[in-house]
Coordinates of C-alpha atoms in Angstrom, one line a residue:
X1 CA 33.5 -0.8 17.9
X2 CA 32.3 0.8 14.6
X3 CA 33.8 -2.2 12.7
X4 CA 32.0 -4.6 15.0
X5 CA 28.7 -2.7 14.6
X6 CA 29.1 -2.8 10.8
X7 CA 29.9 -6.5 10.8
X8 CA 26.8 -7.2 12.9
X9 CA 24.7 -5.0 10.6
X10 CA 26.0 -6.9 7.6
X11 CA 25.2 -10.2 9.3
X12 CA 21.6 -9.0 10.1
X13 CA 21.0 -7.9 6.5
X14 CA 19.0 -10.6 4.7
X15 CA 20.6 -12.1 1.6
X16 CA 19.1 -12.0 -1.9
X17 CA 18.0 -15.6 -1.5
X18 CA 16.3 -14.9 1.8
X19 CA 14.5 -11.9 0.4
X20 CA 13.1 -13.7 -2.6
X21 CA 12.4 -17.2 -1.2
X22 CA 8.7 -17.9 -1.7
X23 CA 6.8 -18.6 1.5
X24 CA 5.8 -21.9 0.0
X25 CA 9.4 -23.1 0.2
X26 CA 9.6 -21.8 3.8
X27 CA 6.5 -23.7 4.8
X28 CA 7.7 -26.9 3.2
X29 CA 11.1 -26.6 4.9
X30 CA 9.3 -26.3 8.2
X31 CA 7.7 -29.6 7.6
X32 CA 4.4 -30.1 5.9
X33 CA 2.1 -32.9 7.1
X34 CA -1.2 -34.4 6.0
X35 CA -2.9 -32.5 8.8
X36 CA -1.6 -29.3 7.3
X37 CA -2.8 -30.2 3.9
X38 CA -6.2 -31.0 5.3
X39 CA -6.6 -27.5 6.9
X40 CA -5.3 -25.9 3.7
X41 CA -7.7 -27.9 1.6
X42 CA -10.7 -26.8 3.7
X43 CA -9.5 -23.2 3.6
X44 CA -9.0 -23.4 -0.2
X45 CA -12.5 -24.8 -0.7
X46 CA -14.0 -22.0 1.4
X47 CA -12.2 -19.3 -0.5
X48 CA -13.0 -20.8 -3.9
X49 CA -16.7 -20.7 -3.0
X50 CA -16.3 -17.0 -2.2
X51 CA -14.2 -16.3 -5.3
X52 CA -16.4 -18.0 -7.8
X53 CA -19.2 -15.4 -8.0
X54 CA -16.8 -12.5 -7.2
X55 CA -14.4 -13.3 -10.1
X56 CA -17.2 -13.3 -12.6
X57 CA -18.9 -10.2 -11.1
X58 CA -15.6 -8.2 -11.2
X59 CA -14.9 -9.3 -14.8
X60 CA -18.3 -8.2 -16.0
X61 CA -18.1 -4.9 -14.1
X62 CA -14.7 -4.4 -15.8
X63 CA -16.2 -4.6 -19.2
X64 CA -15.0 -8.1 -20.2
X65 CA -16.6 -11.5 -20.3
X66 CA -17.1 -13.4 -17.0
X67 CA -14.7 -16.3 -17.8
X68 CA -11.8 -13.8 -17.8
X69 CA -12.3 -13.3 -14.1
X70 CA -12.1 -17.0 -13.6
X71 CA -8.9 -17.3 -15.7
X72 CA -7.4 -14.6 -13.5
X73 CA -8.2 -16.4 -10.3
X74 CA -7.1 -19.8 -11.6
X75 CA -3.8 -18.8 -13.3
X76 CA -2.9 -15.6 -11.5
X77 CA -4.1 -16.8 -8.1
X78 CA -2.1 -20.1 -8.3
X79 CA 1.2 -18.3 -9.2
X80 CA 0.7 -15.7 -6.5
X81 CA 0.3 -18.4 -3.8
X82 CA 3.1 -20.6 -5.2
X83 CA 5.7 -17.8 -5.6
X84 CA 4.5 -15.1 -3.2
X85 CA 6.1 -13.7 -0.1
X86 CA 2.9 -14.1 2.0
X87 CA 1.7 -17.3 3.6
X88 CA -2.0 -16.4 3.2
X89 CA -2.3 -14.2 0.2
X90 CA -5.2 -15.0 -2.2
X91 CA -4.8 -13.6 -5.7
X92 CA -7.3 -12.9 -8.4
X93 CA -9.2 -10.0 -9.9
X94 CA -9.9 -7.1 -7.5
X95 CA -12.6 -4.6 -7.3
X96 CA -10.1 -1.8 -7.1
X97 CA -9.1 -2.5 -10.7
X98 CA -12.6 -2.3 -12.1
X99 CA -12.5 1.4 -13.1
X100 CA -9.0 1.1 -14.6
X101 CA -9.7 -2.1 -16.5
X102 CA -13.0 -0.8 -17.8
X103 CA -11.4 2.4 -19.1
X104 CA -8.6 0.5 -20.7
X105 CA -11.0 -1.9 -22.5
X106 CA -13.1 1.0 -23.7
X107 CA -10.0 2.8 -25.1
X108 CA -7.8 0.0 -26.6
X109 CA -10.0 -3.1 -26.5
X110 CA -9.3 -6.5 -24.8
X111 CA -6.1 -7.1 -26.7
X112 CA -4.8 -3.8 -25.5
X113 CA -5.8 -4.7 -22.0
X114 CA -3.9 -8.0 -22.1
X115 CA -0.8 -6.2 -23.4
X116 CA -1.1 -3.6 -20.6
X117 CA -1.5 -6.4 -18.1
X118 CA 1.7 -8.2 -19.3
X119 CA 3.6 -4.9 -19.2
X120 CA 2.4 -4.3 -15.7
X121 CA 3.7 -7.7 -14.8
X122 CA 7.1 -6.8 -16.1
X123 CA 7.1 -3.5 -14.2
X124 CA 6.1 -5.4 -11.0
X125 CA 9.1 -7.7 -11.5
X126 CA 11.3 -4.7 -11.8
X127 CA 9.9 -3.1 -8.7
X128 CA 10.3 -6.3 -6.8
X129 CA 13.8 -7.2 -7.9
X130 CA 15.0 -3.5 -7.3
X131 CA 13.6 -3.9 -3.8
X132 CA 11.3 -0.9 -4.1
X133 CA 8.4 -2.7 -2.5
X134 CA 9.7 -1.6 0.9
X135 CA 8.7 2.0 0.0
X136 CA 5.1 1.2 -0.8
X137 CA 4.4 1.1 3.0
X138 CA 5.1 4.8 3.2
X139 CA 1.8 5.6 1.7
X140 CA -0.2 7.4 4.4
X141 CA -3.2 5.7 6.0
X142 CA -5.6 8.5 5.1
X143 CA -4.6 8.0 1.4
X144 CA -5.5 4.3 1.5
X145 CA -8.8 4.9 3.2
X146 CA -9.8 7.7 0.9
X147 CA -8.7 5.7 -2.2
X148 CA -10.6 2.6 -1.2
X149 CA -13.7 4.6 -0.3
X150 CA -13.5 6.4 -3.7
X151 CA -13.2 3.1 -5.5
X152 CA -16.2 1.8 -3.7
X153 CA -18.3 4.8 -4.8
X154 CA -17.2 4.4 -8.4
X155 CA -17.8 0.7 -8.5
X156 CA -21.3 1.0 -7.0
X157 CA -22.2 3.8 -9.4
X158 CA -21.3 1.4 -12.2
X159 CA -23.7 -1.3 -10.9
X160 CA -26.8 0.9 -10.8
X161 CA -27.7 -0.1 -14.3
X162 CA -27.7 -3.8 -13.5
X163 CA -29.2 -3.4 -10.1
X164 CA -32.3 -1.8 -11.6
X165 CA -32.2 -3.3 -15.0
X166 CA -32.1 0.1 -16.7
X167 CA -32.0 0.6 -20.4
X168 CA -29.7 3.5 -21.4
X169 CA -30.2 5.5 -24.6
X170 CA -26.5 5.2 -25.4
X171 CA -23.2 3.9 -23.9
X172 CA -22.9 4.4 -20.2
X173 CA -20.5 7.3 -19.5
X174 CA -17.4 6.7 -17.4
X175 CA -17.1 9.9 -15.3
X176 CA -19.4 10.0 -12.3
X177 CA -21.4 13.1 -12.9
X178 CA -22.3 12.3 -16.6
X179 CA -23.0 8.7 -15.5
X180 CA -25.5 9.9 -12.9
X181 CA -27.2 12.2 -15.4
X182 CA -27.5 9.4 -17.9
X183 CA -28.9 7.1 -15.2
X184 CA -31.5 9.7 -14.1
X185 CA -32.7 10.0 -17.7
X186 CA -33.2 6.3 -17.8
X187 CA -35.1 6.1 -14.5
X188 CA -38.3 5.3 -16.4
X189 CA -36.9 2.1 -17.7
X190 CA -36.5 0.3 -14.4
X191 CA -37.0 -3.5 -14.7
X192 CA -38.9 -4.7 -11.6
X193 CA -37.7 -8.2 -12.0
X194 CA -34.0 -7.2 -12.1
X195 CA -34.6 -4.9 -9.1
X196 CA -36.3 -7.8 -7.1
X197 CA -33.4 -10.1 -7.9
X198 CA -30.8 -7.6 -6.8
X199 CA -32.7 -6.9 -3.5
X200 CA -33.2 -10.6 -2.9
X201 CA -29.4 -11.2 -3.4
X202 CA -28.4 -8.4 -1.1
X203 CA -30.9 -9.3 1.6
X204 CA -29.8 -13.0 1.5
X205 CA -26.1 -12.0 1.9
X206 CA -26.9 -9.6 4.8
X207 CA -29.1 -12.2 6.5
X208 CA -26.6 -15.0 6.2
X209 CA -23.7 -12.8 7.3
X210 CA -25.5 -12.0 10.4
X211 CA -27.2 -15.2 11.4
X212 CA -25.0 -17.9 9.7
X213 CA -21.6 -16.2 9.2
X214 CA -19.8 -19.4 8.4
X215 CA -22.0 -20.2 5.4
X216 CA -20.9 -19.1 1.9
X217 CA -23.4 -16.2 1.8
X218 CA -22.5 -14.9 -1.7
X219 CA -22.7 -18.3 -3.4
X220 CA -26.0 -19.2 -1.7
X221 CA -27.4 -15.8 -2.7
X222 CA -26.4 -16.3 -6.3
X223 CA -27.8 -19.8 -6.4
X224 CA -31.1 -18.7 -4.8
X225 CA -31.5 -15.7 -7.3
X226 CA -30.7 -18.0 -10.2
X227 CA -33.3 -20.5 -9.0
X228 CA -36.0 -17.9 -8.6
X229 CA -35.3 -16.4 -12.1
X230 CA -35.4 -19.9 -13.7
X231 CA -38.5 -21.2 -11.8
X232 CA -40.6 -18.1 -12.3
X233 CA -39.2 -17.2 -15.8
X234 CA -38.5 -13.7 -14.6
X235 CA -37.4 -11.3 -17.4
X236 CA -34.0 -10.6 -15.9
X237 CA -30.9 -10.7 -18.0
X238 CA -28.5 -13.6 -17.2
X239 CA -24.9 -14.5 -18.2
X240 CA -26.4 -16.9 -20.8
X241 CA -28.6 -14.3 -22.5
X242 CA -25.8 -11.7 -22.6
X243 CA -22.6 -13.7 -23.0
X244 CA -23.8 -17.1 -24.1
X245 CA -22.4 -18.8 -21.0
X246 CA -18.8 -19.4 -20.1
X247 CA -16.3 -22.0 -21.7
X248 CA -15.6 -25.3 -19.9
X249 CA -11.9 -25.1 -20.3
X250 CA -8.9 -22.8 -20.0
X251 CA -7.8 -21.2 -23.3
X252 CA -4.4 -22.0 -24.7
X253 CA -1.7 -19.4 -23.7
X254 CA -1.1 -16.9 -26.5
X255 CA 0.5 -13.5 -26.8
X256 CA -1.7 -10.5 -27.6
X257 CA -0.7 -8.4 -30.7
X258 CA 2.5 -6.6 -29.7
X259 CA 4.1 -3.6 -31.4
X260 CA 6.1 -0.6 -30.3
X261 CA 3.2 1.8 -31.1
X262 CA 0.8 -0.4 -29.2
X263 CA 3.1 -0.7 -26.2
X264 CA 3.5 3.1 -26.1
X265 CA -0.3 3.5 -26.4
X266 CA -1.0 1.3 -23.3
X267 CA 2.0 2.4 -21.3
X268 CA 0.0 4.7 -19.0
X269 CA -2.5 1.9 -18.3
X270 CA 0.4 -0.6 -17.6
X271 CA 2.0 1.8 -15.1
X272 CA -1.3 2.4 -13.4
X273 CA -2.0 -1.4 -13.2
X274 CA 1.5 -2.0 -11.7
X275 CA 1.3 0.8 -9.1
X276 CA -2.2 -0.1 -8.0
X277 CA -1.4 -3.8 -8.0
X278 CA 1.7 -3.2 -5.8
X279 CA -0.3 -1.1 -3.3
X280 CA -3.3 -3.5 -3.2
X281 CA -1.3 -6.7 -2.8
X282 CA 1.0 -5.3 -0.1
X283 CA -2.0 -3.9 1.8
X284 CA -3.6 -7.3 1.6
X285 CA -0.4 -8.9 2.9
X286 CA -0.2 -6.4 5.8
X287 CA -3.8 -7.3 6.7
X288 CA -2.9 -10.9 6.7
X289 CA 0.2 -10.2 8.9
X290 CA -2.0 -8.3 11.4
X291 CA -4.4 -11.2 11.6
X292 CA -1.8 -13.9 12.1
X293 CA 1.3 -12.2 13.6
X294 CA 3.4 -13.3 10.6
X295 CA 5.6 -11.2 8.4
X296 CA 5.5 -11.2 4.6
X297 CA 8.4 -10.6 2.2
X298 CA 7.2 -7.5 0.3
X299 CA 9.6 -7.6 -2.6
X300 CA 9.1 -11.4 -3.1
X301 CA 5.4 -10.7 -3.1
X302 CA 5.7 -8.1 -5.9
X303 CA 7.8 -10.5 -8.0
X304 CA 5.1 -13.1 -7.7
X305 CA 2.5 -10.5 -8.7
X306 CA 4.6 -9.8 -11.8
X307 CA 4.8 -13.4 -12.9
X308 CA 1.1 -13.8 -12.1
X309 CA 0.0 -10.9 -14.3
X310 CA 2.2 -12.0 -17.2
X311 CA 0.7 -15.5 -17.0
X312 CA -2.8 -14.3 -16.5
X313 CA -2.6 -12.2 -19.7
X314 CA -1.2 -15.2 -21.6
X315 CA -4.3 -17.2 -20.6
X316 CA -6.7 -14.4 -21.4
X317 CA -7.1 -13.2 -17.8
X318 CA -7.2 -9.6 -16.5
X319 CA -5.1 -7.9 -13.8
X320 CA -4.3 -10.1 -10.8
X321 CA -3.4 -8.9 -7.4
X322 CA -3.8 -9.8 -3.7
X323 CA -7.4 -9.5 -2.6
X324 CA -8.0 -8.3 1.0
X325 CA -11.5 -9.9 1.5
X326 CA -10.5 -13.3 0.1
X327 CA -7.2 -13.3 2.0
X328 CA -9.0 -12.5 5.2
X329 CA -11.4 -15.3 4.5
X330 CA -8.5 -17.7 3.9
X331 CA -7.0 -16.7 7.3
X332 CA -10.3 -17.1 9.1
X333 CA -10.8 -20.5 7.5
X334 CA -7.7 -21.8 9.2
X335 CA -5.2 -21.9 6.3
X336 CA -1.7 -23.1 7.2
X337 CA 0.2 -21.8 4.2
X338 CA 0.3 -21.0 0.5
X339 CA -1.1 -24.4 -0.4
X340 CA -4.6 -23.1 0.5
X341 CA -4.4 -20.5 -2.2
X342 CA -3.2 -23.1 -4.7
X343 CA -6.1 -25.4 -3.8
X344 CA -8.5 -22.5 -4.2
X345 CA -7.3 -22.0 -7.8
X346 CA -7.5 -25.7 -8.5
X347 CA -11.0 -26.0 -7.2
X348 CA -12.1 -23.0 -9.3
X349 CA -10.7 -24.8 -12.4
X350 CA -12.6 -28.0 -11.5
X351 CA -15.8 -25.9 -11.0
X352 CA -15.4 -24.2 -14.4
X353 CA -14.8 -27.6 -16.1
X354 CA -17.8 -29.3 -14.5
X355 CA -20.3 -26.6 -13.7
X356 CA -19.8 -24.1 -16.5
X357 CA -23.3 -24.7 -18.0
X358 CA -24.9 -23.7 -14.7
X359 CA -23.3 -20.3 -14.9
X360 CA -25.5 -19.4 -17.8
X361 CA -28.5 -19.1 -15.4
X362 CA -26.8 -16.5 -13.1
X363 CA -28.7 -13.2 -13.3
X364 CA -26.6 -10.1 -13.9
X365 CA -28.6 -8.3 -11.3
X366 CA -27.5 -10.9 -8.7
X367 CA -23.8 -10.3 -9.5
X368 CA -24.5 -6.6 -9.3
X369 CA -26.0 -7.2 -5.8
X370 CA -22.8 -9.1 -4.8
X371 CA -20.7 -6.1 -5.9
X372 CA -23.0 -3.7 -4.1
X373 CA -22.3 -5.6 -0.8
X374 CA -18.5 -5.6 -1.7
X375 CA -18.6 -1.8 -2.1
X376 CA -20.4 -1.4 1.2
X377 CA -17.6 -3.4 2.9
X378 CA -14.9 -1.6 1.0
X379 CA -16.0 1.8 2.2
X380 CA -14.3 1.7 5.7
X381 CA -17.0 3.9 7.3
X382 CA -15.6 3.8 10.9
X383 CA -12.0 4.6 9.7
X384 CA -13.3 7.3 7.4
X385 CA -15.3 9.0 10.3
X386 CA -12.3 8.6 12.7
X387 CA -9.9 10.3 10.3
X388 CA -12.3 13.2 9.8
X389 CA -12.4 13.8 13.5
X390 CA -8.8 13.1 14.4
X391 CA -7.0 16.1 12.8
X392 CA -7.6 18.7 10.1
X393 CA -4.4 17.5 8.3
X394 CA -5.6 13.9 8.1
X395 CA -9.1 15.0 7.1
X396 CA -7.6 17.1 4.3
X397 CA -5.5 14.2 2.9
X398 CA -8.5 11.9 3.2
X399 CA -11.0 14.1 1.5
X400 CA -8.6 15.2 -1.3
X401 CA -7.8 11.6 -2.1
X402 CA -11.5 10.6 -2.0
X403 CA -12.8 13.4 -4.1
X404 CA -10.1 13.3 -6.7
X405 CA -10.6 9.5 -7.1
X406 CA -14.3 9.9 -7.4
X407 CA -14.4 12.9 -9.7
X408 CA -11.1 12.9 -11.5
X409 CA -8.7 9.9 -11.7
X410 CA -7.4 7.1 -9.5
X411 CA -3.7 7.7 -10.1
X412 CA -4.1 11.5 -9.5
X413 CA -5.9 10.8 -6.3
X414 CA -3.0 8.6 -5.0
X415 CA -0.4 11.2 -6.1
X416 CA -2.2 14.2 -4.7
X417 CA -3.0 12.4 -1.4
X418 CA 0.6 11.2 -1.0
X419 CA 2.0 14.7 -1.8
X420 CA -0.3 16.3 0.7
X421 CA 0.5 13.7 3.3
X422 CA 4.2 14.2 2.7
X423 CA 3.9 18.0 3.1
X424 CA 2.0 17.6 6.3
X425 CA 4.6 15.2 7.6
X426 CA 7.4 17.5 6.7
X427 CA 5.6 20.4 8.5
X428 CA 5.0 18.3 11.6
X429 CA 8.6 17.1 11.7
X430 CA 9.9 20.6 11.2
X431 CA 7.9 21.8 14.1
X432 CA 9.1 19.0 16.3
X433 CA 12.7 20.1 16.3
X434 CA 13.9 22.1 19.3
X435 CA 16.9 24.3 19.8
X436 CA 17.6 25.3 23.5
X437 CA 20.5 26.9 25.2
X438 CA 22.3 25.8 28.3
X439 CA 19.9 23.1 29.4
X440 CA 19.3 19.5 28.5
X441 CA 16.3 18.9 26.2
X442 CA 15.6 15.6 27.9
X443 CA 16.8 16.0 31.5
X444 CA 16.2 12.3 32.5
X445 CA 17.4 10.9 29.1
X446 CA 20.7 9.4 30.4
X447 CA 21.5 9.6 34.1
X448 CA 25.3 10.0 33.8
X449 CA 24.8 13.1 31.6
X450 CA 23.5 15.1 34.6
X451 CA 27.0 16.3 35.5
X452 CA 27.3 17.8 32.1
X453 CA 24.9 20.5 32.9
X454 CA 26.1 21.5 36.4
X455 CA 25.7 25.1 37.4
X456 CA 29.3 26.0 37.2
X457 CA 29.5 24.9 33.5
X458 CA 26.2 26.6 32.7
X459 CA 27.4 29.9 34.1
X460 CA 30.7 29.9 32.1
X461 CA 30.8 33.5 30.9
X462 CA 32.8 32.7 27.8
X463 CA 30.9 29.7 26.6
X464 CA 27.4 29.1 25.3
X465 CA 25.9 25.6 24.7
X466 CA 23.0 25.0 22.3
X467 CA 21.2 21.6 22.2
X468 CA 19.4 20.5 19.1
X469 CA 16.7 17.8 19.4
X470 CA 14.9 16.1 16.5
X471 CA 15.5 15.4 12.9
X472 CA 17.5 18.2 11.3
X473 CA 16.5 18.4 7.7
X474 CA 15.5 20.9 5.1
X475 CA 12.1 21.4 6.7
X476 CA 13.7 22.6 9.9
X477 CA 16.6 24.4 8.4
X478 CA 15.0 27.8 8.7
X479 CA 14.1 27.3 12.4
X480 CA 17.6 26.2 13.4
X481 CA 19.3 28.7 11.1
X482 CA 17.6 31.6 12.7
X483 CA 18.9 30.6 16.1
X484 CA 22.5 29.9 14.9
X485 CA 22.6 33.2 13.2
X486 CA 23.0 34.8 16.6
X487 CA 26.3 33.1 17.3
X488 CA 28.3 36.2 16.6
X489 CA 26.3 38.0 19.3
X490 CA 27.2 35.4 21.9
X491 CA 30.3 34.5 23.9
X492 CA 33.8 33.5 22.6
X493 CA 33.1 29.7 22.7
X494 CA 30.1 28.0 21.0
X495 CA 29.3 24.3 21.6
X496 CA 26.5 22.7 19.5
X497 CA 25.2 19.5 21.1
X498 CA 24.0 17.2 18.3
X499 CA 23.7 14.0 20.5
X500 CA 19.8 14.1 20.2
X501 CA 19.8 14.6 16.4
X502 CA 19.0 11.2 14.7
X503 CA 19.2 12.5 11.2
X504 CA 21.0 15.3 9.2
X505 CA 20.5 16.0 5.5
X506 CA 22.6 18.1 3.1
X507 CA 20.5 21.3 3.8
X508 CA 21.2 20.9 7.5
X509 CA 24.9 20.5 6.8
X510 CA 24.8 23.6 4.7
X511 CA 23.2 25.6 7.6
X512 CA 25.9 24.4 10.0
X513 CA 28.6 25.3 7.4
X514 CA 27.2 28.8 7.2
X515 CA 27.0 29.2 11.0
X516 CA 30.6 27.9 11.3
X517 CA 31.9 30.5 8.7
X518 CA 30.1 33.2 10.6
X519 CA 31.5 32.1 13.9
X520 CA 35.0 32.1 12.5
X521 CA 34.7 35.6 11.2
X522 CA 33.4 36.7 14.6
X523 CA 36.3 35.0 16.4
X524 CA 34.0 32.5 18.0
X525 CA 35.4 29.0 18.6
X526 CA 32.8 26.4 17.3
X527 CA 32.7 22.9 18.7
X528 CA 30.2 20.2 17.6
X529 CA 29.6 17.7 20.4
X530 CA 27.9 14.3 20.3
X531 CA 27.5 14.0 16.6
X532 CA 27.0 10.4 15.4
X533 CA 29.5 9.0 12.9
X534 CA 27.2 9.3 9.9
X535 CA 26.4 12.9 10.9
X536 CA 30.1 13.8 11.2
X537 CA 30.8 12.3 7.8
X538 CA 27.9 14.3 6.3
X539 CA 29.2 17.5 7.9
X540 CA 32.8 16.9 6.9
X541 CA 31.8 16.2 3.3
X542 CA 30.1 19.6 3.3
X543 CA 33.3 21.4 4.5
X544 CA 32.4 21.5 8.2
X545 CA 35.9 20.6 9.5
X546 CA 39.0 22.1 10.8
X547 CA 39.8 25.0 11.1
X548 CA 36.1 26.0 11.0
X549 CA 35.0 23.6 13.7
X550 CA 36.3 20.8 15.9
X551 CA 34.5 17.7 17.1
X552 CA 34.0 16.2 20.5
X553 CA 32.3 13.1 21.7
X554 CA 30.3 14.9 24.4
X555 CA 29.8 18.3 25.9
X556 CA 32.2 17.3 28.7
X557 CA 34.9 16.5 26.2
X558 CA 34.1 19.8 24.4
X559 CA 34.7 21.8 27.6
X560 CA 37.9 19.8 28.2
X561 CA 39.1 21.0 24.8
X562 CA 38.4 24.6 25.8
X563 CA 40.4 24.2 29.0
X564 CA 43.3 22.5 27.2
X565 CA 46.5 24.6 26.9
X566 CA 46.1 24.8 23.1
X567 CA 42.4 25.7 23.5

């Protein structure tokens, strides 16, 4: 039976080709018709209209020129859709990267940023091909909510200067507290025109989202703000006045300056980009799965993210990842498969080639208004409040992650939040284990086990039966060990029922070994009943075997051993 189970498990385990086959290939194999292309084209156009202002706004907020955001959506977004493991993922620059990218640009310049992005792509390829993407899902929900909320606060604080047209005395500080102090000192330099444009943009988006939800609110708001600034000659800074507009073509692919010293210098940034990119893209894929009932291939998705970041950097783009808002828009627009994401990139390329001169008229305050709305949506207010009310443990993880992200560092926030979440999980699992004597832990678990616990067996004066229920691991070792230490004070025969233990680790095996040695010294016969094959192997490898203990398939078989002539 064990051999049959192993054979079935091997048959169920997906092959390498199945794990890393892009969803585009899967969709084409299913049959792709003109009707499917029509729905994908409409969805791609819808997403492109949303992505156009967002890509430029995120790039500017990240400390680079606006066209680099478009390069990212065009090149990185196309590859993510073509090679990814999600049917609906839309790739491009993400708001979550703004803080990291801005800090990297300030420290090592744009060339350093491009090198870090390429290295992050290589790391993502390694994570994907090593099949580590599966473990990203173990990040606790309070960590993701706290992290996203912290990012929203940081991004919004970085837009205050553009929202009010402030003129700072020096360079805007990166940390939140010094930033707010610098902004308060510049409060007297508010530009009423920029403030009006920002308010107009936000009000337009909010109005259209409420009354005309199917209209491209962000693009309409940007167009209206640009028209108002141009018609009334408002003194609000635009893309043209600050950056001289955007180019009308993609740049030729080129490697940034590469050297060992330079790679070592940007290594922390590359690692941060890779980890955040993996988390953000898989979260986005999970959101798409929840909206559609589909399942993505996490490791294939990470491989696509790796290639996308390498290509994006070669074409002068910034970090590319799956974007939750644009992916959700793609699903709601009726996309059939990855072709929608590829169409979205192609439309952005056409818009850049044709309409680049018009981008010069876009006010920076309008783009800041777009990001302000994005930040409001990023801050999952209902989820945040729910987690604060649910339990003190979840609230602790949430607030620790949120506060560290806001006041310290993004990576530290994730690490600390994950560590706290893991400790709380270990504590909860340790408390869930139960050790009881002479009675079943789950009386109605299996009907035919009822006879195992009849009164005659329970009253055996020479035998004691203990039942362990729950995962037996290092967190529960002390609890179980305290009970097993009393074996010598019990009767001549000791049966340990492990049929309700789904998991043993080495610490648990060590506890059982110690109890078995103590039982042998006290002349107590020790029988382990109901242990699963993997549990038995673990125990035997740790020396829990004859003559210390014997094994039985069930408590009934254990009692039969005791009644045998050689027992």
